Amino acid sequence: MNTDIKDSITTREKEILSLLAIGLSSKEISDLSKLNKHII
């Protein structure tokens, strides 16, 4: 069984990956997403 990675991650994880892909830092993402920067 071949599971595509995009089908196995959450919408929230996809959002975080998109922000990383455009060059935001962990701190910037944590500020935007209200997550602890150590989680990102």
Short mmCIF file of C-alpha atoms in Angstrom, two decimals, residues 5-29:
data_model
loop_
_atom_site.label_atom_id
_atom_site.label_comp_id
_atom_site.label_asym_id
_atom_site.label_seq_id
_atom_site.Cartn_x
_atom_site.Cartn_y
_atom_site.Cartn_z
CA ILE A 5 2.61 11.99 2.38
CA LYS A 6 0.19 14.82 1.62
CA ASP A 7 -2.68 12.53 2.55
CA SER A 8 -1.15 11.55 5.89
CA ILE A 9 -0.48 15.00 7.41
CA THR A 10 -3.00 17.37 8.90
CA THR A 11 -4.19 20.63 7.41
CA ARG A 12 -2.35 22.46 10.18
CA GLU A 13 0.91 20.65 9.33
CA LYS A 14 0.45 21.58 5.67
CA GLU A 15 0.00 25.23 6.68
CA ILE A 16 3.21 25.17 8.74
CA LEU A 17 5.15 23.51 5.91
CA SER A 18 3.89 26.14 3.48
CA LEU A 19 5.12 28.91 5.77
CA LEU A 20 8.51 27.23 6.09
CA ALA A 21 8.69 26.84 2.32
CA ILE A 22 8.28 30.58 1.77
CA GLY A 23 11.11 31.27 4.17
CA LEU A 24 9.50 32.21 7.47
CA SER A 25 11.50 31.41 10.59
CA SER A 26 10.22 29.21 13.40
CA LYS A 27 9.69 32.33 15.52
CA GLU A 28 7.70 34.06 12.77
CA ILE A 29 5.55 30.98 12.29
#
